[in-house]
XYZ file of C-alpha atoms in Angstrom:
585
model
C -57.012 -84.492 -37.234
C -58.267 -82.075 -39.863
C -60.618 -80.575 -37.332
C -57.648 -80.044 -35.007
C -55.728 -78.250 -37.741
C -58.745 -76.166 -38.551
C -59.099 -75.132 -34.973
C -55.414 -74.160 -34.924
C -55.787 -72.124 -38.040
C -58.796 -70.385 -36.597
C -56.715 -69.620 -33.437
C -53.907 -68.170 -35.544
C -56.443 -66.067 -37.337
C -57.806 -64.762 -34.039
C -54.276 -63.654 -32.963
C -53.448 -62.014 -36.243
C -51.917 -58.539 -36.104
C -54.541 -57.399 -38.511
C -57.254 -57.890 -35.985
C -57.927 -54.619 -34.049
C -59.214 -56.522 -31.045
C -55.809 -58.182 -30.580
C -53.993 -54.943 -29.709
C -56.796 -53.759 -27.481
C -56.553 -57.059 -25.620
C -52.755 -56.737 -25.318
C -52.982 -53.201 -23.913
C -55.734 -54.072 -21.474
C -54.040 -57.200 -20.146
C -50.471 -55.792 -20.104
C -49.002 -55.967 -16.611
C -47.041 -52.743 -17.140
C -48.756 -49.409 -16.680
C -49.335 -47.673 -20.013
C -50.625 -44.197 -20.707
C -51.185 -42.375 -23.974
C -50.833 -38.592 -24.047
C -51.615 -36.083 -26.774
C -49.141 -33.470 -28.099
C -50.091 -31.165 -25.203
C -49.276 -33.811 -22.582
C -52.916 -34.556 -21.702
C -53.906 -38.163 -20.910
C -55.871 -39.798 -23.729
C -55.942 -43.403 -22.485
C -54.636 -45.602 -19.658
C -54.739 -49.365 -19.135
C -55.785 -51.197 -16.016
C -52.192 -51.500 -14.788
C -51.875 -47.708 -14.997
C -55.081 -47.304 -12.971
C -53.598 -49.565 -10.301
C -50.224 -47.775 -10.252
C -51.761 -44.307 -10.220
C -54.558 -45.338 -7.846
C -56.896 -43.369 -10.055
C -59.867 -44.491 -12.227
C -59.468 -44.076 -15.958
C -62.432 -41.713 -16.187
C -60.878 -39.354 -13.594
C -57.614 -38.881 -15.475
C -58.762 -38.471 -19.082
C -57.883 -34.983 -20.291
C -55.627 -34.287 -17.291
C -52.024 -33.171 -17.745
C -49.874 -36.219 -16.904
C -46.956 -34.100 -15.629
C -49.065 -31.880 -13.379
C -51.052 -34.836 -12.118
C -48.210 -37.162 -11.190
C -44.633 -35.900 -11.651
C -43.015 -34.921 -8.329
C -39.502 -34.400 -6.906
C -38.107 -36.571 -4.032
C -39.585 -34.169 -1.503
C -43.069 -34.345 -3.008
C -42.946 -30.979 -4.719
C -44.098 -30.400 -8.295
C -41.203 -30.611 -10.731
C -40.948 -27.421 -12.861
C -42.176 -28.150 -16.396
C -38.936 -26.905 -17.923
C -37.059 -29.606 -15.961
C -39.344 -32.494 -16.980
C -37.511 -34.837 -19.415
C -40.846 -36.343 -20.650
C -42.239 -32.957 -21.659
C -38.904 -32.093 -23.261
C -39.004 -35.332 -25.306
C -42.656 -34.656 -26.255
C -41.764 -31.192 -27.517
C -38.815 -32.578 -29.521
C -40.855 -35.566 -30.847
C -38.278 -38.130 -29.718
C -38.109 -41.208 -27.518
C -36.911 -40.865 -23.938
C -36.628 -42.688 -20.643
C -36.173 -41.902 -16.978
C -34.874 -44.135 -14.185
C -35.121 -42.034 -11.053
C -38.452 -40.178 -10.830
C -41.306 -39.940 -8.366
C -45.022 -40.368 -9.048
C -47.807 -39.021 -6.810
C -50.597 -41.579 -6.581
C -54.256 -40.852 -5.979
C -53.935 -42.039 -2.368
C -51.267 -39.410 -1.705
C -48.365 -41.858 -1.652
C -45.141 -40.922 -3.428
C -43.666 -43.913 -5.284
C -40.359 -44.229 -7.154
C -40.777 -45.062 -10.848
C -38.929 -45.521 -14.108
C -40.547 -44.813 -17.453
C -40.060 -45.105 -21.192
C -41.809 -42.929 -23.811
C -42.166 -43.398 -27.584
C -43.719 -40.900 -30.028
C -46.945 -41.859 -31.899
C -46.860 -40.698 -35.525
C -49.650 -40.709 -38.148
C -49.099 -43.489 -40.710
C -49.844 -41.195 -43.659
C -48.669 -37.693 -42.681
C -46.009 -38.667 -40.142
C -47.285 -35.932 -37.819
C -46.712 -36.699 -34.120
C -50.037 -37.367 -32.453
C -48.728 -37.886 -28.950
C -46.671 -40.414 -26.983
C -47.022 -43.829 -25.430
C -45.588 -43.883 -21.913
C -44.745 -47.121 -20.077
C -44.405 -46.671 -16.306
C -42.827 -49.149 -13.869
C -42.717 -48.797 -10.121
C -39.067 -49.114 -9.059
C -38.258 -52.039 -6.791
C -37.759 -51.219 -3.094
C -34.231 -52.585 -3.062
C -33.275 -50.272 -5.884
C -34.691 -47.369 -3.938
C -32.798 -48.452 -0.847
C -29.633 -48.781 -2.903
C -30.057 -45.299 -4.246
C -30.680 -44.009 -0.778
C -27.520 -45.705 0.430
C -25.626 -44.226 -2.491
C -27.071 -40.802 -1.711
C -26.083 -41.137 1.936
C -22.564 -42.191 0.927
C -22.313 -39.265 -1.477
C -23.593 -36.902 1.192
C -21.088 -38.311 3.660
C -18.299 -37.827 1.130
C -19.443 -34.263 0.461
C -19.548 -33.604 4.199
C -16.030 -35.000 4.594
C -14.752 -32.879 1.706
C -16.474 -29.816 3.122
C -15.019 -30.488 6.564
C -11.536 -30.896 5.087
C -11.883 -27.657 3.111
C -13.159 -25.816 6.188
C -10.248 -27.157 8.233
C -7.780 -26.073 5.546
C -9.434 -22.647 5.299
C -9.294 -22.253 9.078
C -5.600 -23.135 9.140
C -4.796 -20.743 6.299
C -6.795 -18.023 8.044
C -4.848 -18.654 11.240
C -1.512 -18.374 9.431
C -2.637 -15.162 7.694
C -3.826 -13.683 10.994
C -0.555 -14.556 12.718
C 1.399 -13.005 9.852
C -0.630 -9.806 10.238
C -0.219 -9.776 14.031
C 3.528 -10.321 13.865
C 3.899 -7.554 11.303
C 2.464 -4.975 13.700
C 5.505 -4.803 15.990
C 9.276 -5.082 15.925
C 9.527 -5.791 19.659
C 10.306 -9.494 20.282
C 8.464 -9.749 23.613
C 5.357 -8.064 22.248
C 5.413 -10.196 19.084
C 5.623 -13.425 21.106
C 2.849 -12.305 23.453
C 0.572 -11.590 20.491
C 1.506 -14.900 18.886
C 0.558 -16.855 22.006
C -2.796 -15.088 22.293
C -3.668 -16.188 18.748
C -2.396 -19.774 19.016
C -4.200 -20.498 22.302
C -6.907 -21.766 22.073
C -7.307 -21.586 18.259
C -4.684 -24.248 17.534
C -3.472 -25.533 20.895
C -4.329 -25.633 24.594
C -0.810 -24.590 25.625
C 2.100 -22.872 23.896
C 5.716 -22.390 25.008
C 8.427 -20.360 23.275
C 12.137 -21.025 23.845
C 14.864 -18.751 22.469
C 18.544 -19.474 22.055
C 20.856 -17.276 24.102
C 24.337 -17.779 22.726
C 25.352 -21.117 21.250
C 23.997 -23.520 23.884
C 21.884 -21.608 26.393
C 18.080 -21.641 26.106
C 15.612 -19.252 27.704
C 11.889 -20.066 27.932
C 10.415 -16.617 27.338
C 6.692 -17.406 27.107
C 4.254 -19.977 28.483
C 0.585 -19.498 27.578
C -2.321 -21.720 28.562
C -6.117 -21.653 28.681
C -8.101 -19.124 30.662
C -8.463 -20.061 34.312
C -5.160 -21.958 34.380
C -3.170 -22.217 37.571
C -0.849 -19.246 37.957
C 1.961 -21.569 39.003
C 2.263 -22.873 35.449
C 3.896 -19.582 34.479
C 6.856 -20.612 36.678
C 8.113 -22.779 33.802
C 9.507 -19.610 32.223
C 13.173 -18.819 32.695
C 16.570 -20.236 31.825
C 16.630 -23.921 30.827
C 19.549 -26.410 30.984
C 22.060 -26.133 28.113
C 21.358 -27.802 24.774
C 23.208 -31.121 24.660
C 24.333 -33.299 21.802
C 23.208 -36.758 20.562
C 19.885 -36.817 22.377
C 16.468 -38.031 21.261
C 14.606 -35.219 22.991
C 12.294 -33.477 20.469
C 13.185 -30.045 21.852
C 16.912 -30.706 21.525
C 16.473 -32.160 18.030
C 14.551 -29.095 16.911
C 17.110 -26.667 18.351
C 20.070 -28.598 16.909
C 18.710 -29.899 13.604
C 15.810 -27.593 12.777
C 13.340 -30.407 11.944
C 9.751 -30.244 13.340
C 8.600 -33.108 15.613
C 5.098 -34.500 16.269
C 4.664 -36.412 19.534
C 1.725 -38.772 20.081
C 0.682 -40.039 23.507
C 3.068 -42.998 23.330
C 5.980 -40.722 22.369
C 5.375 -38.544 25.424
C 5.895 -41.563 27.679
C 9.517 -42.083 26.565
C 12.033 -41.393 29.383
C 14.127 -38.177 29.049
C 17.797 -38.547 28.091
C 19.203 -35.090 28.917
C 18.757 -32.354 31.556
C 16.924 -30.149 29.046
C 14.627 -33.042 28.093
C 13.912 -33.693 31.788
C 12.730 -30.129 32.363
C 10.705 -30.066 29.142
C 9.044 -33.435 29.853
C 8.187 -32.273 33.365
C 6.453 -29.251 31.844
C 4.469 -31.454 29.438
C 3.488 -33.776 32.259
C 2.420 -30.925 34.535
C -0.028 -29.529 31.976
C -1.397 -32.990 31.029
C -0.149 -33.147 27.440
C -1.883 -35.721 25.219
C 0.006 -34.723 22.067
C 2.614 -32.102 21.261
C 4.276 -30.381 18.330
C 7.714 -28.764 18.508
C 8.911 -26.693 15.548
C 11.959 -24.475 14.977
C 11.724 -20.707 14.939
C 13.456 -19.866 11.701
C 14.681 -22.247 9.029
C 17.824 -24.047 7.976
C 20.831 -22.852 9.937
C 18.992 -19.807 11.270
C 17.196 -21.511 14.172
C 16.679 -18.872 16.840
C 14.516 -21.005 19.103
C 11.596 -23.441 19.290
C 7.815 -23.275 19.541
C 6.043 -26.067 21.436
C 2.274 -26.513 21.055
C 0.319 -28.868 23.316
C -3.159 -30.392 23.268
C -4.514 -32.009 26.422
C -7.558 -33.806 24.957
C -6.699 -37.390 23.849
C -9.689 -37.332 21.490
C -8.234 -34.374 19.575
C -4.548 -35.104 18.944
C -2.382 -33.169 16.522
C -1.976 -34.558 13.005
C 0.459 -33.986 10.145
C -1.675 -31.119 8.833
C -1.249 -29.348 12.177
C 2.485 -30.048 11.998
C 2.701 -28.341 8.587
C 0.793 -25.302 9.850
C 2.939 -25.050 12.988
C 6.108 -25.370 10.894
C 4.994 -22.498 8.665
C 4.193 -20.381 11.730
C 7.616 -21.187 13.229
C 9.391 -20.007 10.076
C 7.460 -16.746 10.125
C 8.103 -16.150 13.825
C 11.808 -16.846 13.356
C 11.956 -14.269 10.583
C 10.224 -11.695 12.791
C 12.670 -12.367 15.643
C 15.666 -12.038 13.318
C 14.310 -8.775 11.898
C 13.504 -7.436 15.373
C 17.001 -8.196 16.661
C 18.569 -6.641 13.568
C 16.315 -3.610 13.933
C 17.247 -3.324 17.611
C 20.938 -3.280 16.790
C 20.465 -0.690 14.064
C 18.252 1.417 16.297
C 20.807 1.356 19.127
C 23.594 2.439 16.756
C 21.445 5.188 15.216
C 20.271 6.453 18.596
C 23.805 6.524 20.000
C 25.056 8.270 16.877
C 22.280 10.839 17.042
C 22.809 11.600 20.726
C 26.555 12.005 20.201
C 25.975 14.383 17.301
C 23.701 16.678 19.304
C 25.949 19.468 20.626
C 26.187 20.727 24.210
C 24.331 23.982 24.760
C 26.464 27.128 25.073
C 26.474 29.517 28.026
C 25.315 32.752 26.427
C 25.160 35.762 28.714
C 22.155 35.751 30.955
C 20.043 33.654 28.562
C 18.890 30.280 29.885
C 18.924 27.352 27.479
C 17.627 23.798 27.867
C 17.115 20.993 25.333
C 15.870 17.431 25.232
C 16.050 14.623 22.729
C 13.641 11.692 23.187
C 13.895 8.651 20.880
C 10.789 7.187 19.294
C 8.886 4.575 21.375
C 10.177 0.981 21.297
C 9.215 -0.679 18.048
C 9.445 2.586 16.091
C 12.391 3.802 14.067
C 14.800 6.535 15.133
C 14.237 9.698 13.135
C 16.440 12.591 12.063
C 15.373 15.209 14.636
C 17.995 17.601 15.994
C 18.503 20.891 17.803
C 21.409 23.333 17.929
C 22.344 26.586 19.659
C 25.580 28.499 18.996
C 27.053 32.002 19.006
C 27.586 33.660 15.625
C 30.707 35.651 14.750
C 29.114 38.892 15.946
C 28.054 37.327 19.259
C 24.408 36.880 18.314
C 22.775 33.662 19.591
C 21.552 31.335 16.834
C 18.894 28.668 17.485
C 18.073 25.704 15.202
C 15.471 22.955 15.339
C 15.203 20.489 12.445
C 13.887 17.167 11.192
C 15.436 15.165 8.361
C 12.950 13.040 6.425
C 13.933 9.398 6.893
C 14.933 7.029 9.665
C 17.810 5.220 11.316
C 21.451 5.615 10.297
C 20.655 7.414 7.057
C 18.611 10.082 8.825
C 21.198 10.450 11.612
C 24.005 10.844 9.074
C 21.979 13.347 7.052
C 21.184 15.304 10.209
C 24.899 15.525 11.002
C 25.625 16.851 7.510
C 22.937 19.553 7.643
C 23.968 20.500 11.164
C 27.567 21.164 10.120
C 26.747 22.934 6.857
C 24.159 25.214 8.466
C 26.615 26.259 11.166
C 29.179 27.132 8.503
C 26.709 29.122 6.398
C 25.275 31.065 9.352
C 28.385 31.774 11.422
C 29.885 34.763 9.610
C 26.984 36.037 7.526
C 24.794 38.860 8.786
C 22.216 38.334 6.045
C 18.555 37.513 6.869
C 17.815 34.018 8.136
C 15.759 33.282 5.003
C 18.803 33.917 2.786
C 20.951 31.554 4.882
C 18.369 28.768 4.574
C 18.069 29.426 0.823
C 21.804 28.807 0.439
C 21.496 25.645 2.526
C 18.666 24.467 0.261
C 20.778 25.138 -2.849
C 23.701 23.128 -1.473
C 21.777 20.286 0.152
C 21.362 18.008 -2.875
C 24.919 18.572 -4.034
C 26.859 17.902 -0.839
C 24.556 15.877 1.464
C 22.559 12.653 1.329
C 19.424 14.436 2.580
C 16.459 14.470 0.207
C 14.090 16.603 2.293
C 14.087 18.259 5.697
C 12.260 20.847 7.778
C 13.860 23.364 10.130
C 13.623 26.692 11.897
C 16.695 28.970 11.955
C 16.438 31.845 14.434
C 18.665 34.653 15.764
C 18.133 36.452 19.080
C 19.343 40.008 18.568
C 19.759 42.789 21.131
C 22.147 43.989 23.870
C 22.641 42.023 27.090
C 20.154 44.248 28.907
C 17.542 44.118 26.142
C 15.322 44.714 24.403
C 15.556 41.545 22.311
C 14.112 40.609 18.949
C 13.728 37.182 17.397
C 14.536 36.969 13.675
C 13.655 33.602 12.085
C 12.616 31.659 9.027
C 10.802 28.320 8.857
C 11.284 25.700 6.131
C 8.000 23.825 6.503
C 8.532 23.288 10.250
C 5.987 23.621 13.106
C 5.910 27.254 14.342
C 7.853 28.403 17.437
C 5.768 28.873 20.601
C 6.286 32.042 22.687
C 5.164 32.044 26.337
C 5.004 35.503 27.926
C 4.912 36.474 31.633
C 1.325 37.740 31.345
C 0.125 34.147 30.863
C -0.383 34.167 27.110
C 0.982 31.738 24.523
C 1.437 32.608 20.865
C 2.527 30.521 17.880
C 4.848 32.548 15.654
C 3.438 31.510 12.297
C 5.112 34.143 10.117
C 8.267 33.447 8.122
C 6.955 30.144 6.673
C 8.611 28.790 3.525
C 8.825 25.525 1.598
C 10.368 22.350 2.981
C 14.035 21.965 2.129
C 14.516 19.877 -1.004
C 11.121 20.516 -2.630
C 12.081 23.362 -4.989
C 15.819 24.133 -4.964
C 15.583 26.280 -8.117
C 12.820 28.596 -6.907
C 13.525 32.264 -7.701
C 11.664 33.926 -4.817
C 13.730 34.320 -1.608
C 12.528 32.657 1.533
C 10.624 34.916 3.927
C 12.107 36.050 7.221
C 10.134 37.322 10.186
C 10.795 39.288 13.380
C 9.060 39.458 16.745
C 9.887 41.170 20.054
C 10.832 38.892 22.963
C 9.592 40.287 26.302
C 11.758 39.877 29.416
C 11.140 36.614 31.305
C 9.393 35.117 28.242
C 10.091 31.555 27.100
C 10.594 30.472 23.497
C 9.994 26.808 22.532
C 11.324 25.224 19.358
C 10.243 21.601 18.848
C 9.815 18.849 16.254
C 6.539 17.320 15.094
C 6.838 14.258 17.351
C 5.681 16.505 20.201
C 2.381 17.372 18.507
C 1.601 14.729 15.867
C -0.060 11.324 16.144
C -0.728 9.330 12.940
C -4.339 9.792 11.911
C -5.056 12.683 14.312
C -5.698 16.388 13.766
C -2.569 18.587 13.886
C -4.598 21.494 15.259
C -5.511 19.396 18.280
C -1.835 18.589 18.845
C -0.875 22.263 18.724
C -3.641 23.149 21.198
C -2.485 20.401 23.547
C 1.121 21.665 23.483
C -0.037 25.257 24.132
C -2.100 24.122 27.123
C 0.694 22.028 28.649
C 3.323 24.698 28.062
C 1.221 27.424 29.720
C 0.735 25.203 32.769
C 4.542 24.846 33.060
C 5.551 28.374 32.029
C 6.723 29.378 35.534
C 8.689 26.197 36.156
C 12.494 26.090 35.845
C 13.487 25.540 32.243
C 14.828 22.006 32.780
C 11.610 20.921 34.505
C 9.538 22.474 31.718
C 11.492 20.527 29.094
C 11.314 17.255 31.059
C 7.565 17.555 31.559
C 6.822 18.436 27.940
C 8.977 15.576 26.642
C 7.206 13.197 29.046
C 3.821 14.289 27.677
C 4.460 13.076 24.155
C 1.037 12.262 22.644
C -0.194 8.719 23.164
C 0.279 6.784 19.942
C 3.187 8.888 18.675
C 5.725 6.894 16.664
C 8.261 9.677 16.112
C 11.230 10.944 18.074
C 11.197 14.390 19.669
C 13.704 17.253 19.819
C 12.965 20.256 22.020
C 14.938 23.501 22.495
C 13.873 26.140 25.041
C 15.142 29.689 25.599
C 14.215 31.876 28.548
C 14.901 35.614 28.481
C 16.310 37.341 31.582
C 14.960 40.210 33.605
C 16.518 43.499 32.314
């Protein structure tokens, strides 16, 4: 019994913490890989488990940098030292751990590991002498779980990215449509541009229906994919009247102004009105798999409906598409309302301007011709005008002018200047520059015109000649004189400031004079005949000179018609033209 106790005591003595051999035995037999590194990160010692994990003999790793030797990223690349948490902990003399790292073994295999590191400090000085690092190969199921988690996260990122790209594409489409619609005030052109953007970016087919009156509907546009059958365009034209109390999406949109999304099953519902019958036949003919119908306009201002169709069952419309289409419909409705309002205003302004332009007088043997040409469709009517009248002494006065501004305001201002200038010039024999100076002084006080350009001219001389042109120009393009010898000359003298720029100027406006040969032709015109936005004015003047010379021997009416018809391509301004031809003595 005593011998048994003695043996036990001897065993306890052998396992005592004071025995150095005990800790060496623990380290050597420990099943977890252990490595000791010095303050520089170099390997000082490894146990047998570490040799097995690293697949490297102890003698081959002593003095090697543990990070450079083993630490790798998931792709096998060396992890930058500044990103290594073990080296960071070593530098800061603190404990650390890592649960998702990779270790490069001696056989070239990359294994997932987790590790735990503890500083080693001197018992006396407390100075850090290195670190003890325990390394465990991560279980395969943990690795697989992480991989699954990574795949799920990647899938979620992909889904988020796809959603953001879809949203960005839709917003880009709306912005592009807004820009396209803002480029024209012509309804037909706006709808044609809209359809070219929507198909195929958002839909395979698009149809636009506009209200005509309270109940009538007109299908004004049908657009499909390239290579479509031409017969599909036959769906355009007048549709049956809009009925009441019907479930047809088109009728609901036109009556109630609420957008409708139709899935495949919705498209199979039987029609319940003549309009629905025609619309459903259209959808069936193009093979609709889903459709969206939205109002053009909003609230009570529904001017029509936009129908978008997709023919692929695997790519139906969703609520996001419905929101985008609804936004587009509101914008299109606003453009249509503005275009119709602009058209009405333009028609009134154009009619007013034409009615204000006076008939040309019969003045001796002089020939006179004039033309007024409105701006192209989609542009605004300007304040261009011409005038010709006999003064009190029988002299012929000629005027060409352009009020700055557009539409009714410009037309009204033109009428005011026209009347005032006639009154100022009629019974005054003073130079033309003095007459225009008095007009400039009065303009701000008794008209609504802010600025204007004009040429005032007088043709002086007896009936049999010779004749002299006296004129002044207030910032207006110069008169063009065509002579029988085949030359053309711009009369650039007599130029002064635009009306309205300096009403208090002390210097009188210049006047000029030039002889008018028999059978010569004088052209007064506005800038719409020579100017194109963004082009060189000199080129426009050269073009007018060339065209006028080619027509110089034509009758005056033909000359005016041809010049007005040759308005520069791209011009957005209206044109006034006044021509005088001198007789043979």
